[in-house]
Amino acid sequence: MSKISLENLNDVQYDVLKEIGNIGAGNATTALSKMLNIRMDMSVPNVALIPFNDISSLIGSEDQIVVGILLGIEGDIDGMMMFIFDVKSARHLVNTIMMQDKDTGIDLGENFTEMEMSALNEIGNIVSGSYLTAISSLTSLKMVSTVPSMTIDMVGALLSVPASEFGKYGDKLLLIQSQFGEMNFVTGYFLLIPELDSYDKILTSLGV
C-alpha cells in the first residue's frame, strides 16, 4: 500500500518529482545532441503531475499524428514510460541523422521508409534510456527498460495502450513537455508512469 497520495503531495515532494523530470529530460537532451552531433539546448520543461485522461488535450487533438516510443520499467521501480514527438520533429531528426534534406512541411500522414523508421526507433531507444539512466543514478535505484516499441498513430490511439494498463499505476502521471534546439527543432513529451508504490521508493531514496 502506497504511503503517499498523488492528490495530496506536499510542496517538497512535488518539487522533487519535478526536479527528477528536469534532470531526466536534460540528460536525454545531451544524449540526443551527441547522437546528432549538433548543439541542442533544452528550454525549461513544463513538468506536471496530471490525470491520465487530460494528456490528449495537452499534447494536441486526439486525431493528431505523432510518434510514440513505449517501454516498460522494471527493477526497483515498476511502471512504464512513453516518449512522444510530433511528425515534423520526427522528420527533423531523421533528416539530421541520415544527412538528407526532405521537406518537413509535408502531409503529417507521410510514410517513413523502413530505414527511417529504424533510425527513429534508435533515437527513441537512446533518448528513453538516457532519461532512465539519469533518474537511476540520482536515486540509486535499479531501473531496467523493456524493449521499446515504436508506433506512428493518432494521439488518442497511441495513448490507448498505456491507458488500458493504467489502473495498475495510479491516477496521475508525471508529464514533462520539452522543446529541444533552436526554432523548436524537436517538441517532445516524456510520460513517466511509475506504479504508485514506486513514487514512495523514489521520494524515500532522496530523503523526502
XYZ file of C-alpha atoms in Angstrom:
208
model
C 0.000 0.000 0.000
C 1.458 3.332 -1.040
C 2.267 5.782 1.739
C 1.617 8.806 -0.448
C -1.336 10.150 -2.344
C -0.707 11.957 -5.603
C -3.724 14.093 -4.763
C -2.082 15.364 -1.577
C 1.610 15.798 -2.300
C 3.278 18.490 -0.220
C 5.348 21.206 -1.885
C 8.674 19.458 -1.198
C 7.508 16.141 -2.680
C 6.101 17.881 -5.743
C 9.275 19.922 -6.277
C 11.417 16.771 -6.005
C 9.342 14.963 -8.640
C 9.559 17.997 -10.922
C 13.343 18.153 -10.487
C 13.609 14.441 -11.335
C 11.741 15.208 -14.554
C 14.082 18.123 -15.245
C 17.213 16.030 -14.768
C 15.908 13.133 -16.853
C 14.912 15.396 -19.725
C 18.224 17.243 -19.548
C 20.208 14.015 -19.780
C 18.081 12.881 -22.717
C 18.777 16.185 -24.475
C 22.533 15.737 -24.026
C 22.344 12.216 -25.468
C 20.299 13.422 -28.439
C 22.741 16.267 -29.069
C 25.701 13.857 -29.113
C 23.877 11.398 -31.352
C 23.004 14.088 -33.910
C 26.347 15.872 -33.452
C 24.667 19.257 -33.132
C 24.321 21.774 -30.312
C 20.937 21.287 -28.737
C 19.712 23.352 -25.823
C 16.533 22.451 -23.987
C 14.000 25.006 -22.880
C 12.910 24.797 -19.248
C 10.437 21.948 -19.444
C 6.869 22.106 -18.268
C 6.661 19.430 -15.586
C 3.353 18.484 -14.015
C 1.517 15.630 -12.346
C -1.692 15.318 -14.321
C -4.643 12.940 -14.622
C -4.109 10.458 -17.419
C -7.345 11.480 -19.129
C -6.044 15.017 -19.626
C -2.974 14.062 -21.667
C -4.548 14.138 -25.118
C -5.786 17.708 -24.724
C -2.333 18.888 -23.601
C -0.465 17.248 -26.469
C -2.979 18.208 -29.162
C -6.144 16.945 -30.730
C -6.803 13.217 -30.426
C -6.517 12.791 -34.193
C -3.101 14.465 -34.425
C -0.477 12.069 -35.832
C 2.509 11.582 -33.532
C 5.404 9.183 -32.994
C 5.398 7.284 -29.708
C 8.055 5.129 -28.051
C 6.616 2.968 -25.257
C 8.672 0.928 -22.836
C 8.196 -0.819 -19.520
C 10.294 -0.121 -16.431
C 11.415 -2.975 -14.197
C 13.738 -3.412 -11.217
C 13.430 -1.376 -8.028
C 10.881 0.767 -9.861
C 7.994 -0.678 -11.837
C 5.906 1.155 -14.376
C 6.114 2.452 -17.913
C 7.416 5.392 -19.867
C 6.467 6.935 -23.183
C 8.319 9.460 -25.337
C 6.040 11.269 -27.799
C 7.003 13.749 -30.511
C 5.182 15.184 -33.492
C 5.827 14.032 -37.048
C 7.510 17.298 -38.032
C 10.012 16.757 -35.211
C 10.479 13.165 -36.365
C 11.292 14.390 -39.866
C 13.839 16.896 -38.472
C 15.516 14.100 -36.517
C 15.608 11.657 -39.421
C 16.925 14.281 -41.835
C 19.716 15.209 -39.422
C 20.874 11.709 -38.527
C 20.660 10.471 -42.129
C 22.125 13.694 -43.582
C 19.274 14.214 -46.009
C 17.021 17.140 -46.853
C 13.420 16.066 -47.196
C 10.585 18.548 -46.822
C 9.407 18.989 -43.205
C 6.184 20.676 -44.262
C 4.720 17.593 -45.912
C 1.474 15.898 -45.053
C 1.621 14.606 -41.479
C 0.417 11.244 -42.672
C 3.602 10.752 -44.678
C 5.116 7.288 -44.563
C 8.686 6.937 -43.346
C 10.900 4.443 -45.106
C 11.979 1.287 -43.290
C 15.448 2.752 -42.775
C 13.984 5.991 -41.406
C 11.757 4.036 -39.031
C 14.812 2.156 -37.810
C 16.603 5.474 -37.208
C 13.619 6.838 -35.267
C 13.495 3.687 -33.162
C 17.185 4.019 -32.325
C 16.699 7.679 -31.400
C 13.824 6.664 -29.133
C 15.961 3.955 -27.524
C 18.783 6.359 -26.750
C 16.587 9.210 -25.526
C 14.470 6.979 -23.283
C 17.485 5.071 -21.976
C 19.333 8.288 -21.133
C 16.308 9.598 -19.289
C 16.039 6.475 -17.136
C 19.802 6.330 -16.549
C 19.736 9.849 -15.116
C 16.905 9.011 -12.723
C 18.557 5.733 -11.722
C 21.857 7.496 -10.952
C 20.091 10.225 -8.979
C 18.053 7.825 -6.835
C 20.477 4.854 -6.728
C 17.514 2.685 -7.723
C 17.811 -0.027 -10.343
C 15.706 0.731 -13.408
C 15.765 -1.557 -16.424
C 13.736 -0.806 -19.527
C 11.958 -3.433 -21.581
C 12.471 -3.480 -25.341
C 10.800 -0.276 -26.583
C 8.025 -0.419 -29.166
C 7.503 2.444 -31.622
C 4.208 3.448 -33.206
C 3.147 6.267 -35.514
C -0.545 6.926 -34.972
C -3.125 9.406 -33.717
C -2.618 10.656 -30.159
C -5.824 9.013 -28.968
C -4.928 5.613 -30.398
C -1.339 5.825 -29.172
C -2.383 6.541 -25.601
C -4.931 3.734 -25.543
C -2.150 1.195 -24.885
C -0.835 2.673 -21.624
C -4.414 3.677 -20.729
C -5.507 0.039 -20.776
C -2.783 -0.724 -18.223
C -3.151 2.486 -16.274
C -5.225 1.100 -13.432
C -2.107 -0.670 -12.214
C -0.080 2.508 -11.973
C -2.279 5.095 -10.293
C -4.455 8.006 -11.258
C -1.835 10.523 -12.350
C 1.446 10.551 -14.219
C 4.464 12.803 -14.492
C 4.366 14.743 -17.780
C 7.482 16.557 -18.998
C 6.991 18.760 -22.047
C 10.313 19.720 -23.626
C 11.476 21.668 -26.649
C 14.943 20.920 -27.966
C 17.173 23.105 -30.112
C 16.557 26.381 -31.883
C 13.197 27.170 -33.504
C 11.608 24.253 -31.625
C 13.662 21.753 -33.628
C 12.020 18.969 -31.643
C 8.930 19.220 -29.465
C 8.556 16.184 -27.263
C 6.716 14.849 -24.251
C 8.059 12.390 -21.693
C 5.370 10.488 -19.829
C 6.674 8.755 -16.712
C 4.145 6.374 -15.155
C 5.550 4.582 -12.094
C 3.396 2.281 -10.028
C 2.065 4.177 -7.055
C 4.382 2.299 -4.660
C 7.319 3.345 -6.822
C 6.687 7.017 -6.023
C 7.327 6.082 -2.383
C 10.633 4.454 -3.303
C 11.751 7.414 -5.434
C 10.976 10.004 -2.770
C 12.421 7.880 0.061
C 15.662 7.329 -1.891
C 16.088 11.100 -1.979
C 15.336 11.547 1.719
C 11.884 13.069 1.223
